[in-house]
Tab-separated table of C-alpha atoms and ligand atoms in Angstrom:
chain	number	residue	atom	x	y	z
K	216	MET	CA	-40.500	-26.608	2.193
K	217	ASN	CA	-40.012	-29.356	-0.368
K	218	ALA	CA	-36.795	-29.926	-2.312
K	219	GLN	CA	-37.801	-28.872	-5.365
K	220	ASP	CA	-39.285	-25.520	-4.348
K	221	ALA	CA	-36.178	-24.845	-2.378
K	222	LEU	CA	-34.067	-25.465	-5.481
K	223	VAL	CA	-36.273	-23.064	-7.508
K	224	GLU	CA	-35.814	-20.467	-4.894
K	225	TYR	CA	-32.157	-20.942	-4.749
K	226	LEU	CA	-31.638	-20.857	-8.521
K	227	LEU	CA	-33.613	-17.709	-8.565
K	228	ARG	CA	-31.437	-16.185	-5.742
K	229	LEU	CA	-28.112	-17.183	-7.978
K	230	GLY	CA	-29.763	-15.748	-11.144
K	231	ASP	CA	-31.178	-12.725	-9.697
K	232	ASN	CA	-27.671	-11.549	-8.287
K	233	ALA	CA	-26.188	-11.809	-11.476
K	234	LEU	CA	-28.919	-10.172	-13.401
K	235	ILE	CA	-29.387	-7.032	-11.084
K	236	LEU	CA	-25.736	-6.471	-10.765
K	237	GLY	CA	-25.081	-6.994	-14.555
K	238	HIS	CA	-27.764	-4.611	-15.119
K	239	ARG	CA	-26.433	-1.865	-12.728
K	240	LEU	CA	-23.121	-2.265	-14.137
K	241	SER	CA	-24.390	-1.869	-17.712
K	242	GLU	CA	-25.707	1.484	-16.623
K	243	TRP	CA	-22.292	2.764	-16.625
K	244	CYS	CA	-22.080	2.050	-20.243
K	245	GLY	CA	-20.972	5.276	-21.974
K	246	HIS	CA	-20.525	7.161	-18.666
K	247	SER	CA	-17.399	5.631	-17.411
K	248	PRO	CA	-14.241	7.683	-16.357
K	249	ALA	CA	-12.321	6.301	-19.183
K	250	LEU	CA	-12.866	4.228	-22.338
K	251	GLU	CA	-11.077	1.235	-20.860
K	252	GLU	CA	-13.322	1.171	-17.649
K	253	ASP	CA	-16.287	1.593	-19.975
K	254	LEU	CA	-15.177	-1.543	-21.905
K	255	ALA	CA	-14.211	-3.452	-18.619
K	256	LEU	CA	-17.534	-2.686	-16.688
K	257	SER	CA	-19.581	-3.839	-19.820
K	258	ASN	CA	-17.540	-7.164	-20.069
K	259	VAL	CA	-18.116	-7.870	-16.513
K	260	ALA	CA	-21.891	-7.035	-17.058
K	261	LEU	CA	-21.833	-9.302	-20.151
K	262	ASP	CA	-20.226	-12.334	-18.133
K	263	LEU	CA	-23.019	-11.712	-15.330
K	264	ILE	CA	-25.868	-11.483	-18.161
K	265	GLY	CA	-24.498	-14.849	-19.374
K	266	GLN	CA	-24.388	-16.545	-15.977
K	267	THR	CA	-28.014	-15.199	-15.379
K	268	GLN	CA	-29.264	-17.073	-18.459
K	269	LEU	CA	-27.673	-20.176	-17.287
K	270	TRP	CA	-29.059	-19.959	-13.802
K	271	LEU	CA	-32.552	-18.854	-14.571
K	272	ASN	CA	-33.141	-21.226	-17.577
K	273	LEU	CA	-32.354	-23.991	-15.123
K	274	ALA	CA	-34.505	-22.419	-12.468
K	275	GLY	CA	-37.391	-22.518	-15.068
K	276	GLU	CA	-36.474	-25.874	-16.213
K	277	VAL	CA	-36.801	-27.099	-12.352
K	278	GLU	CA	-39.962	-25.265	-11.735
K	279	GLY	CA	-41.600	-26.871	-14.999
K	280	ARG	CA	-44.149	-24.210	-15.542
K	281	GLY	CA	-42.812	-23.187	-19.098
K	282	ARG	CA	-40.962	-20.143	-17.922
K	283	ASP	CA	-37.397	-19.611	-19.277
K	284	ALA	CA	-34.876	-17.089	-18.424
K	285	ASP	CA	-36.358	-14.210	-20.634
K	286	LYS	CA	-39.763	-14.665	-18.866
K	287	LEU	CA	-38.385	-14.780	-15.612
K	288	ALA	CA	-36.225	-11.843	-16.100
K	289	TYR	CA	-38.817	-9.767	-17.882
K	290	LEU	CA	-42.209	-10.715	-16.191
K	291	ARG	CA	-41.732	-11.144	-12.454
K	292	ASP	CA	-42.426	-8.002	-10.157
K	293	ALA	CA	-40.141	-6.729	-7.499
K	294	ARG	CA	-41.559	-9.030	-4.734
K	295	ASP	CA	-40.602	-11.973	-6.758
K	296	PHE	CA	-36.916	-11.086	-7.082
K	297	ARG	CA	-34.605	-13.001	-4.910
K	298	ASN	CA	-31.241	-11.039	-5.082
K	299	VAL	CA	-29.519	-9.524	-2.119
K	300	LEU	CA	-29.838	-5.834	-1.366
K	301	LEU	CA	-26.001	-5.329	-1.938
K	302	VAL	CA	-26.400	-5.671	-5.981
K	303	GLU	CA	-29.511	-3.305	-6.231
K	304	GLN	CA	-27.598	-0.284	-4.493
K	305	PRO	CA	-27.249	2.576	-6.828
K	306	ASN	CA	-23.914	2.861	-8.714
K	307	GLY	CA	-22.853	6.159	-6.970
K	308	ASP	CA	-19.556	7.215	-7.892
K	309	PHE	CA	-16.727	4.959	-9.245
K	310	ALA	CA	-15.380	4.019	-5.879
K	311	ALA	CA	-18.920	3.110	-4.761
K	312	THR	CA	-19.294	0.982	-7.801
K	313	MET	CA	-16.010	-0.801	-7.194
K	314	ALA	CA	-16.507	-1.347	-3.475
K	315	ARG	CA	-19.890	-3.038	-4.213
K	316	GLN	CA	-18.226	-5.170	-6.827
K	317	PHE	CA	-15.448	-6.105	-4.620
K	318	TYR	CA	-17.717	-7.081	-1.706
K	319	PHE	CA	-19.687	-9.088	-4.091
K	320	ASP	CA	-16.854	-10.593	-6.208
K	321	ALA	CA	-14.962	-11.883	-3.353
K	322	TRP	CA	-18.393	-13.594	-1.990
K	323	HIS	CA	-19.359	-14.726	-5.542
K	324	TYR	CA	-16.098	-16.339	-5.960
K	325	LEU	CA	-16.327	-18.341	-2.680
K	326	LEU	CA	-19.842	-19.260	-3.457
K	327	LEU	CA	-19.318	-20.350	-6.921
K	328	HIS	CA	-16.048	-22.358	-5.773
K	329	GLY	CA	-18.315	-24.258	-3.282
K	330	LEU	CA	-21.112	-24.978	-5.760
K	331	THR	CA	-18.494	-26.643	-8.198
K	332	GLY	CA	-18.692	-29.582	-5.746
K	333	SER	CA	-22.559	-29.561	-5.891
K	334	THR	CA	-24.270	-32.973	-6.053
K	335	ASP	CA	-26.471	-31.480	-8.860
K	336	PRO	CA	-24.270	-31.767	-11.824
K	337	ARG	CA	-26.110	-29.157	-13.782
K	338	ILE	CA	-25.412	-26.563	-11.002
K	339	ALA	CA	-21.771	-27.733	-10.696
K	340	GLU	CA	-20.960	-27.092	-14.421
K	341	ILE	CA	-22.509	-23.578	-14.351
K	342	ALA	CA	-20.388	-22.724	-11.386
K	343	ALA	CA	-17.199	-24.282	-12.800
K	344	LYS	CA	-17.955	-21.846	-16.093
K	345	GLY	CA	-18.613	-18.923	-14.028
K	346	LEU	CA	-15.741	-19.424	-11.485
K	347	LYS	CA	-13.295	-18.628	-14.326
K	348	GLU	CA	-15.041	-15.432	-15.141
K	349	VAL	CA	-15.488	-14.122	-11.479
K	350	THR	CA	-11.742	-14.854	-10.883
K	351	TYR	CA	-10.985	-11.930	-13.144
K	352	HIS	CA	-13.743	-9.828	-11.826
K	353	LEU	CA	-12.487	-10.198	-8.284
K	354	GLU	CA	-8.815	-9.445	-9.480
K	355	ARG	CA	-9.954	-6.139	-10.884
K	356	SER	CA	-12.203	-5.018	-8.306
K	357	GLN	CA	-9.662	-5.761	-5.859
K	358	GLU	CA	-7.086	-3.765	-7.660
K	359	TRP	CA	-9.450	-0.945	-7.781
K	360	VAL	CA	-10.136	-0.840	-3.989
K	361	LEU	CA	-6.209	-0.907	-3.673
K	362	ARG	CA	-5.528	1.920	-6.355
K	363	LEU	CA	-8.248	4.228	-5.121
K	364	GLY	CA	-7.900	3.504	-1.248
K	365	ASP	CA	-3.956	3.987	-1.500
K	366	GLY	CA	-4.344	6.854	-4.023
K	367	THR	CA	-4.884	10.460	-3.686
K	368	GLU	CA	-6.417	12.156	-0.671
K	369	GLU	CA	-9.604	12.559	-2.756
K	370	SER	CA	-9.633	8.952	-3.926
K	371	HIS	CA	-9.003	7.600	-0.547
K	372	ARG	CA	-11.822	9.643	0.913
K	373	ARG	CA	-14.296	8.366	-1.602
K	374	MET	CA	-13.130	4.711	-1.361
K	375	GLN	CA	-13.383	4.891	2.417
K	376	SER	CA	-17.036	6.164	2.319
K	377	ALA	CA	-17.939	3.547	-0.344
K	378	VAL	CA	-16.722	0.608	1.795
K	379	ASP	CA	-18.229	2.267	4.912
K	380	ASP	CA	-21.781	2.954	3.118
K	381	LEU	CA	-22.057	-0.548	1.845
K	382	TRP	CA	-20.939	-2.470	4.648
K	383	MET	CA	-24.389	-2.933	6.183
K	384	TYR	CA	-25.523	-4.710	3.074
K	385	THR	CA	-22.810	-7.340	3.391
K	386	GLY	CA	-24.258	-9.314	6.502
K	387	GLU	CA	-27.071	-10.724	4.242
K	388	LEU	CA	-24.726	-12.611	2.230
K	389	PHE	CA	-23.801	-14.871	5.126
K	390	GLU	CA	-27.344	-15.499	6.579
K	391	GLY	CA	-28.885	-18.817	5.956
K	392	ASP	CA	-32.504	-19.589	5.943
K	393	GLU	CA	-34.670	-22.645	5.161
K	394	VAL	CA	-33.694	-22.802	1.556
K	395	ASP	CA	-30.145	-22.789	2.497
K	396	GLN	CA	-30.872	-25.574	5.098
K	397	VAL	CA	-32.267	-27.837	2.410
K	398	MET	CA	-29.326	-27.120	-0.002
K	399	VAL	CA	-26.977	-27.835	2.571
K	400	ARG	CA	-28.852	-31.115	3.514
K	401	ASP	CA	-28.844	-32.252	0.086
K	402	GLY	CA	-25.311	-31.385	-0.802
K	403	ILE	CA	-26.140	-28.804	-3.372
K	404	GLY	CA	-24.809	-25.621	-2.088
K	405	PRO	CA	-22.468	-24.655	0.831
K	406	ASP	CA	-23.802	-23.117	4.145
K	407	PRO	CA	-23.422	-19.193	3.455
K	408	ALA	CA	-22.126	-18.838	7.201
K	409	THR	CA	-19.066	-20.996	6.088
K	410	LEU	CA	-18.051	-18.220	3.332
K	411	HIS	CA	-17.963	-15.412	6.076
K	412	GLU	CA	-14.411	-16.347	7.364
K	413	PRO	CA	-12.596	-16.524	4.105
K	414	TRP	CA	-14.563	-13.469	2.823
K	415	LEU	CA	-13.512	-11.254	5.676
K	416	GLY	CA	-10.092	-12.383	5.465
K	417	LEU	CA	-9.631	-11.127	1.917
K	418	VAL	CA	-11.746	-8.009	2.531
K	419	ARG	CA	-9.606	-7.055	5.568
K	420	ALA	CA	-6.206	-7.697	3.987
K	421	THR	CA	-7.156	-5.795	0.867
K	422	ILE	CA	-8.800	-2.885	2.994
K	423	GLU	CA	-5.577	-2.667	5.209
K	424	GLU	CA	-3.191	-2.881	1.947
K	425	ALA	CA	-5.276	-0.024	0.641
K	426	THR	CA	-4.780	2.053	3.706
K	427	LEU	CA	-8.351	1.988	4.401
K	428	THR	CA	-10.101	1.244	7.733
K	429	LEU	CA	-12.227	-1.811	7.868
K	430	PRO	CA	-15.817	-0.989	8.864
K	431	GLN	CA	-16.997	-2.074	12.239
K	432	PRO	CA	-19.478	-5.213	12.701
K	433	GLY	CA	-23.006	-3.464	12.939
K	434	TRP	CA	-26.471	-3.793	11.836
K	435	ALA	CA	-26.999	-5.842	8.934
K	436	GLN	CA	-29.848	-4.668	6.245
K	437	LYS	CA	-31.569	-7.562	4.701
K	438	GLY	CA	-34.711	-9.109	3.082
K	439	GLY	CA	-33.670	-9.359	-0.531
K	440	LYS	CA	-33.400	-13.220	-0.500
K	441	ARG	CA	-37.026	-13.181	0.787
K	442	GLY	CA	-38.298	-10.680	-1.787
K	443	ILE	CA	-38.115	-7.574	0.340
K	444	HIS	CA	-36.354	-4.932	-1.573
K	445	SER	CA	-35.171	-1.222	-1.293
K	446	GLU	CA	-37.102	1.119	-3.589
K	447	HIS	CA	-34.134	0.800	-5.801
K	448	LEU	CA	-35.265	-2.398	-7.330
K	449	GLY	CA	-38.649	-0.914	-8.746
K	450	TYR	CA	-36.492	1.765	-10.708
K	451	ILE	CA	-34.120	-1.188	-12.097
K	452	LEU	CA	-37.257	-3.163	-13.151
K	453	ALA	CA	-38.929	-0.289	-14.656
K	454	ASP	CA	-35.859	0.273	-16.805
K	455	LEU	CA	-34.958	-3.370	-17.483
K	456	GLN	CA	-38.595	-4.597	-18.235
K	457	PHE	CA	-40.214	-1.647	-19.845
K	458	LEU	CA	-39.957	-2.932	-23.509
K	459	GLN	CA	-41.613	-6.318	-22.620
K	460	ARG	CA	-44.156	-4.803	-20.541
K	461	ALA	CA	-45.123	-2.147	-23.103
K	462	TYR	CA	-44.607	-4.454	-26.189
K	463	PRO	CA	-45.330	-7.891	-24.932
K	464	ASN	CA	-43.506	-10.647	-26.793
K	465	ALA	CA	-41.407	-8.196	-28.819
K	466	THR	CA	-38.346	-9.463	-30.417
K	467	TRP	CA	-35.419	-8.084	-32.538
S	176	MET	CA	-29.249	-37.319	-49.395
S	177	ILE	CA	-26.163	-38.749	-47.379
S	178	ASP	CA	-26.319	-42.490	-46.375
S	179	SER	CA	-24.002	-44.523	-44.253
S	180	LEU	CA	-21.910	-45.459	-47.254
S	181	THR	CA	-21.134	-41.917	-48.589
S	182	ARG	CA	-21.230	-39.900	-45.232
S	183	PRO	CA	-17.969	-37.981	-44.658
S	184	ASP	CA	-16.131	-39.390	-41.847
S	185	PRO	CA	-15.522	-36.910	-38.621
S	186	ASP	CA	-11.862	-36.091	-39.521
S	187	GLN	CA	-12.959	-34.816	-42.770
S	188	ILE	CA	-15.708	-32.682	-41.194
S	189	ARG	CA	-13.286	-31.281	-38.792
S	190	ASP	CA	-11.063	-30.488	-41.482
S	191	TRP	CA	-13.842	-28.426	-43.125
S	192	LEU	CA	-14.568	-26.850	-39.781
S	193	GLY	CA	-10.892	-25.666	-39.817
S	194	ASP	CA	-12.341	-23.087	-42.365
S	195	VAL	CA	-14.959	-21.512	-40.252
S	196	PRO	CA	-13.686	-18.351	-38.740
S	197	ASP	CA	-14.428	-17.173	-35.292
S	198	PRO	CA	-16.903	-14.291	-35.726
S	199	GLU	CA	-14.994	-12.056	-33.234
S	200	VAL	CA	-11.421	-12.894	-34.287
S	201	PRO	CA	-11.636	-14.191	-37.703
S	202	ALA	CA	-7.928	-14.840	-37.997
S	203	VAL	CA	-8.651	-18.211	-36.273
S	204	SER	CA	-10.809	-20.993	-36.893
S	205	VAL	CA	-13.364	-22.548	-34.615
S	206	MET	CA	-11.148	-25.528	-34.492
S	207	ASP	CA	-7.953	-23.481	-33.679
S	208	LEU	CA	-9.742	-22.189	-30.616
S	209	GLY	CA	-11.054	-25.509	-29.445
S	210	ILE	CA	-14.970	-24.716	-29.327
S	211	VAL	CA	-15.840	-27.533	-31.217
S	212	ARG	CA	-15.767	-30.497	-28.562
S	213	ASP	CA	-17.042	-33.194	-30.685
S	214	VAL	CA	-18.036	-34.386	-33.914
S	215	GLN	CA	-19.951	-37.676	-34.572
S	216	TRP	CA	-22.584	-39.297	-36.506
S	217	GLN	CA	-25.545	-40.479	-34.596
S	218	ASP	CA	-27.239	-42.869	-37.080
S	219	SER	CA	-27.829	-40.605	-40.105
S	220	GLU	CA	-27.775	-37.368	-37.987
S	221	LEU	CA	-24.308	-35.478	-37.431
S	222	VAL	CA	-23.949	-33.992	-34.041
S	223	VAL	CA	-21.561	-31.373	-33.451
S	224	ALA	CA	-20.850	-30.377	-29.915
S	225	ILE	CA	-19.731	-26.788	-29.193
S	226	THR	CA	-18.688	-24.980	-26.005
S	227	PRO	CA	-18.940	-21.326	-25.209
S	228	THR	CA	-15.795	-19.534	-24.394
S	229	TYR	CA	-17.526	-17.193	-21.888
S	230	SER	CA	-20.941	-17.585	-20.278
S	231	GLY	CA	-22.264	-14.576	-22.009
S	232	CYS	CA	-20.281	-14.700	-25.343
S	233	PRO	CA	-22.628	-13.253	-27.920
S	234	ALA	CA	-20.589	-14.971	-30.424
S	235	THR	CA	-21.823	-18.498	-29.375
S	236	SER	CA	-24.986	-18.545	-31.465
S	237	VAL	CA	-23.442	-16.898	-34.313
S	238	ILE	CA	-20.714	-19.818	-34.271
S	239	ALA	CA	-23.575	-22.275	-34.091
S	240	PHE	CA	-25.102	-20.526	-37.219
S	241	GLU	CA	-21.790	-20.644	-39.201
S	242	ILE	CA	-20.971	-24.218	-38.366
S	243	GLU	CA	-24.177	-25.110	-39.723
S	244	ALA	CA	-24.154	-23.152	-42.655
S	245	ALA	CA	-20.945	-24.511	-43.591
S	246	LEU	CA	-21.720	-27.977	-43.245
S	247	ARG	CA	-24.995	-27.697	-45.027
S	248	ALA	CA	-22.853	-26.136	-47.960
S	249	ARG	CA	-20.910	-29.370	-47.920
S	250	GLY	CA	-24.308	-31.435	-48.258
S	251	ILE	CA	-24.835	-32.457	-44.702
S	252	ASP	CA	-28.687	-31.992	-44.310
S	253	ARG	CA	-29.322	-33.749	-41.098
S	254	LEU	CA	-27.188	-32.194	-38.321
S	255	ARG	CA	-27.653	-30.966	-34.817
S	256	ILE	CA	-25.499	-28.512	-32.892
S	257	GLU	CA	-25.286	-29.373	-29.339
S	258	ARG	CA	-24.052	-26.908	-26.652
S	259	ARG	CA	-21.986	-28.174	-23.974
S	260	LEU	CA	-20.987	-26.345	-20.793
S	261	SER	CA	-18.826	-29.102	-19.115
S	262	PRO	CA	-15.757	-29.288	-19.031
S	263	PRO	CA	-15.617	-25.458	-19.172
S	264	TRP	CA	-13.656	-23.961	-22.112
S	265	THR	CA	-10.024	-23.156	-21.427
S	266	THR	CA	-7.381	-21.244	-23.480
S	267	ASP	CA	-5.451	-24.338	-23.201
S	268	TRP	CA	-7.375	-25.811	-25.827
S	269	ILE	CA	-6.225	-23.124	-28.344
S	270	THR	CA	-4.047	-25.159	-30.849
S	271	GLN	CA	-0.286	-24.185	-31.680
S	272	GLU	CA	-1.727	-23.091	-34.968
S	273	GLY	CA	-4.284	-21.009	-33.411
S	274	ARG	CA	-1.739	-19.378	-31.249
S	275	ARG	CA	0.463	-18.589	-34.183
S	276	ARG	CA	-2.457	-17.113	-36.051
S	277	LEU	CA	-3.571	-14.855	-33.212
S	278	GLU	CA	0.059	-13.496	-32.869
S	279	ALA	CA	0.158	-12.691	-36.616
S	280	TYR	CA	-3.311	-10.981	-36.251
S	281	GLY	CA	-1.863	-8.751	-33.794
S	282	ILE	CA	-3.301	-10.562	-30.507
S	283	ALA	CA	-0.575	-11.739	-27.934
S	284	PRO	CA	-1.711	-15.572	-27.212
S	285	PRO	CA	-2.205	-16.659	-23.601
S	286	ALA	CA	1.188	-16.624	-21.721
S	287	GLU	CA	0.470	-19.409	-19.298
S	288	SER	CA	-1.425	-22.500	-18.554
S	289	ALA	CA	-4.880	-21.724	-17.279
S	290	GLY	CA	-5.975	-22.831	-13.553
S	291	GLY	CA	-3.561	-20.655	-11.639
S	292	PRO	CA	-3.800	-19.839	-7.939
S	293	SER	CA	-6.987	-18.256	-6.689
S	294	PRO	CA	-7.080	-14.776	-5.684
S	295	PHE	CA	-7.421	-16.121	-2.351
S	296	ASP	CA	-4.094	-17.974	-2.467
S	297	ARG	CA	-1.847	-15.269	-3.359
S	298	PHE	CA	-2.782	-11.773	-2.286
S	299	LEU	CA	-1.494	-9.974	-5.240
S	300	ARG	CA	-0.827	-11.810	-8.474
S	301	LYS	CA	2.697	-11.354	-10.167
S	302	PRO	CA	2.066	-9.386	-13.219
S	303	LEU	CA	2.730	-11.521	-16.470
S	304	THR	CA	5.163	-10.697	-19.039
S	305	ILE	CA	3.487	-10.280	-22.190
S	306	ALA	CA	5.412	-9.714	-25.426
S	307	CYS	CA	4.118	-7.368	-28.153
S	308	PRO	CA	2.987	-9.241	-31.061
S	309	ARG	CA	4.234	-6.335	-33.354
S	310	CYS	CA	7.909	-5.919	-32.321
S	311	ARG	CA	8.274	-8.821	-29.821
S	312	SER	CA	9.490	-6.188	-26.879
S	313	GLU	CA	8.606	-7.424	-23.362
S	314	ASN	CA	8.482	-3.850	-22.155
S	315	THR	CA	4.765	-3.726	-22.290
S	316	ASP	CA	1.904	-2.425	-19.678
S	317	ARG	CA	-1.237	-3.750	-19.054
S	318	VAL	CA	-3.836	-1.045	-19.454
S	319	SER	CA	-7.156	-2.933	-18.396
S	320	GLU	CA	-8.031	-6.492	-17.619
S	321	PHE	CA	-10.648	-6.301	-20.140
S	322	GLY	CA	-10.416	-5.595	-23.739
S	323	SER	CA	-12.925	-5.506	-26.541
S	324	THR	CA	-14.235	-8.539	-25.674
S	325	PRO	CA	-14.302	-10.484	-22.273
S	326	CYS	CA	-11.757	-12.866	-23.533
S	327	LYS	CA	-8.957	-10.190	-24.200
S	328	ALA	CA	-7.011	-7.660	-21.991
S	329	GLN	CA	-5.568	-4.518	-23.132
S	330	TYR	CA	-2.006	-4.041	-23.342
S	331	ARG	CA	0.289	-1.271	-24.705
S	332	CYS	CA	3.796	-1.590	-25.808
S	333	ARG	CA	6.466	0.966	-24.282
S	334	ASP	CA	8.811	0.437	-27.318
S	335	CYS	CA	6.898	0.499	-30.723
S	336	LEU	CA	3.894	2.463	-28.617
S	337	GLU	CA	1.291	0.379	-30.112
S	338	PRO	CA	-1.797	-0.708	-28.031
S	339	PHE	CA	-2.484	-4.544	-28.387
S	340	ASP	CA	-4.943	-6.986	-27.152
S	341	TYR	CA	-3.947	-9.919	-25.234
S	342	PHE	CA	-5.894	-13.086	-25.109
S	343	LYS	CA	-5.916	-13.927	-21.490
S	344	CYS	CA	-5.847	-17.309	-19.812
S	345	ILE	CA	-9.018	-18.696	-18.558
P	745	ZN	ZN1	5.967	-3.203	-29.657
């Protein structure tokens, strides 16, 4: 794989993770358990969509085929999406949404932190911008894991099943492939495997503090990075892309 | 038409931009917030560099539009707004005047300098003491990490009982 193709792939992964999770969070808008949470989830979604624009515009620029963030978001099919499986998992209850967010935020924080030292200055500056935002996301999702885990019997039970059910989607975050090898070789991005130890450290400490039980290592579900998705992504895209598919080039 | 003899100098232009309000917090100007990073003439074209507060800040394009409109009204017809991402915006760039205006408007200004320890360095952050912009009481509670916009958190005052926004450090 040549360096340019690998970079486009890598940028699509960064952009698609933010896009799909941002979209998932936006589904809570108007449905959250409290007004404050409605605002918070929408604001986190907004940060992620903002980051999506930066990553996907850069992906399009590097690709050089005239595609911008909008074209990439609205006009690709499920097999062309490069997000990890974790972010496309359904919102479930509030505990599932916050557990998914916590797993993702802790990893996202470490990844962006690594990318601020990228040899590609365009990547380093987007990462530095996003890192400030993600610091707040992580603080908040961590607080919710603690609050629900160490809460009532009901909230504890729900948070425990959420961290258990989503656990199998976390393995993919740390698995490198050919694209990652090129990024490491060129000093563009960190080796995903190196993020695992600090990630697990924070997750373990938080889960224990929350009086929850850390799930056992087990089989990891993966494929998103290569475009092999769960059926959920198709439904997300049907919602996300409907307008542009039904009314091509519509603007407002 | 502005030529090199009559064109206003960048300090004058900064002054004018001090009258352009932020679309989401109109009590402060784009200069107060530190969004305008550079103002300079490149030959006969004026280049104004701005930076977004947050990646997804929907106000950024409105701000670019407002700046352009304000400067055109001053007779500057050749101008370009440049977007800059780096160095990333920080609340440390909010001016003293900006902080004062935020507070007078009912928004508590950022309490500490940005760039504190990462969530990985300290397991649980120490809660900040945020004074109520209305009655100055420090007996306040954080309601949510996010308020009406990503740049604000929601607090409530336990003395005067009013809810208020806090402009959080970033
Ligand atoms: Zn008060």
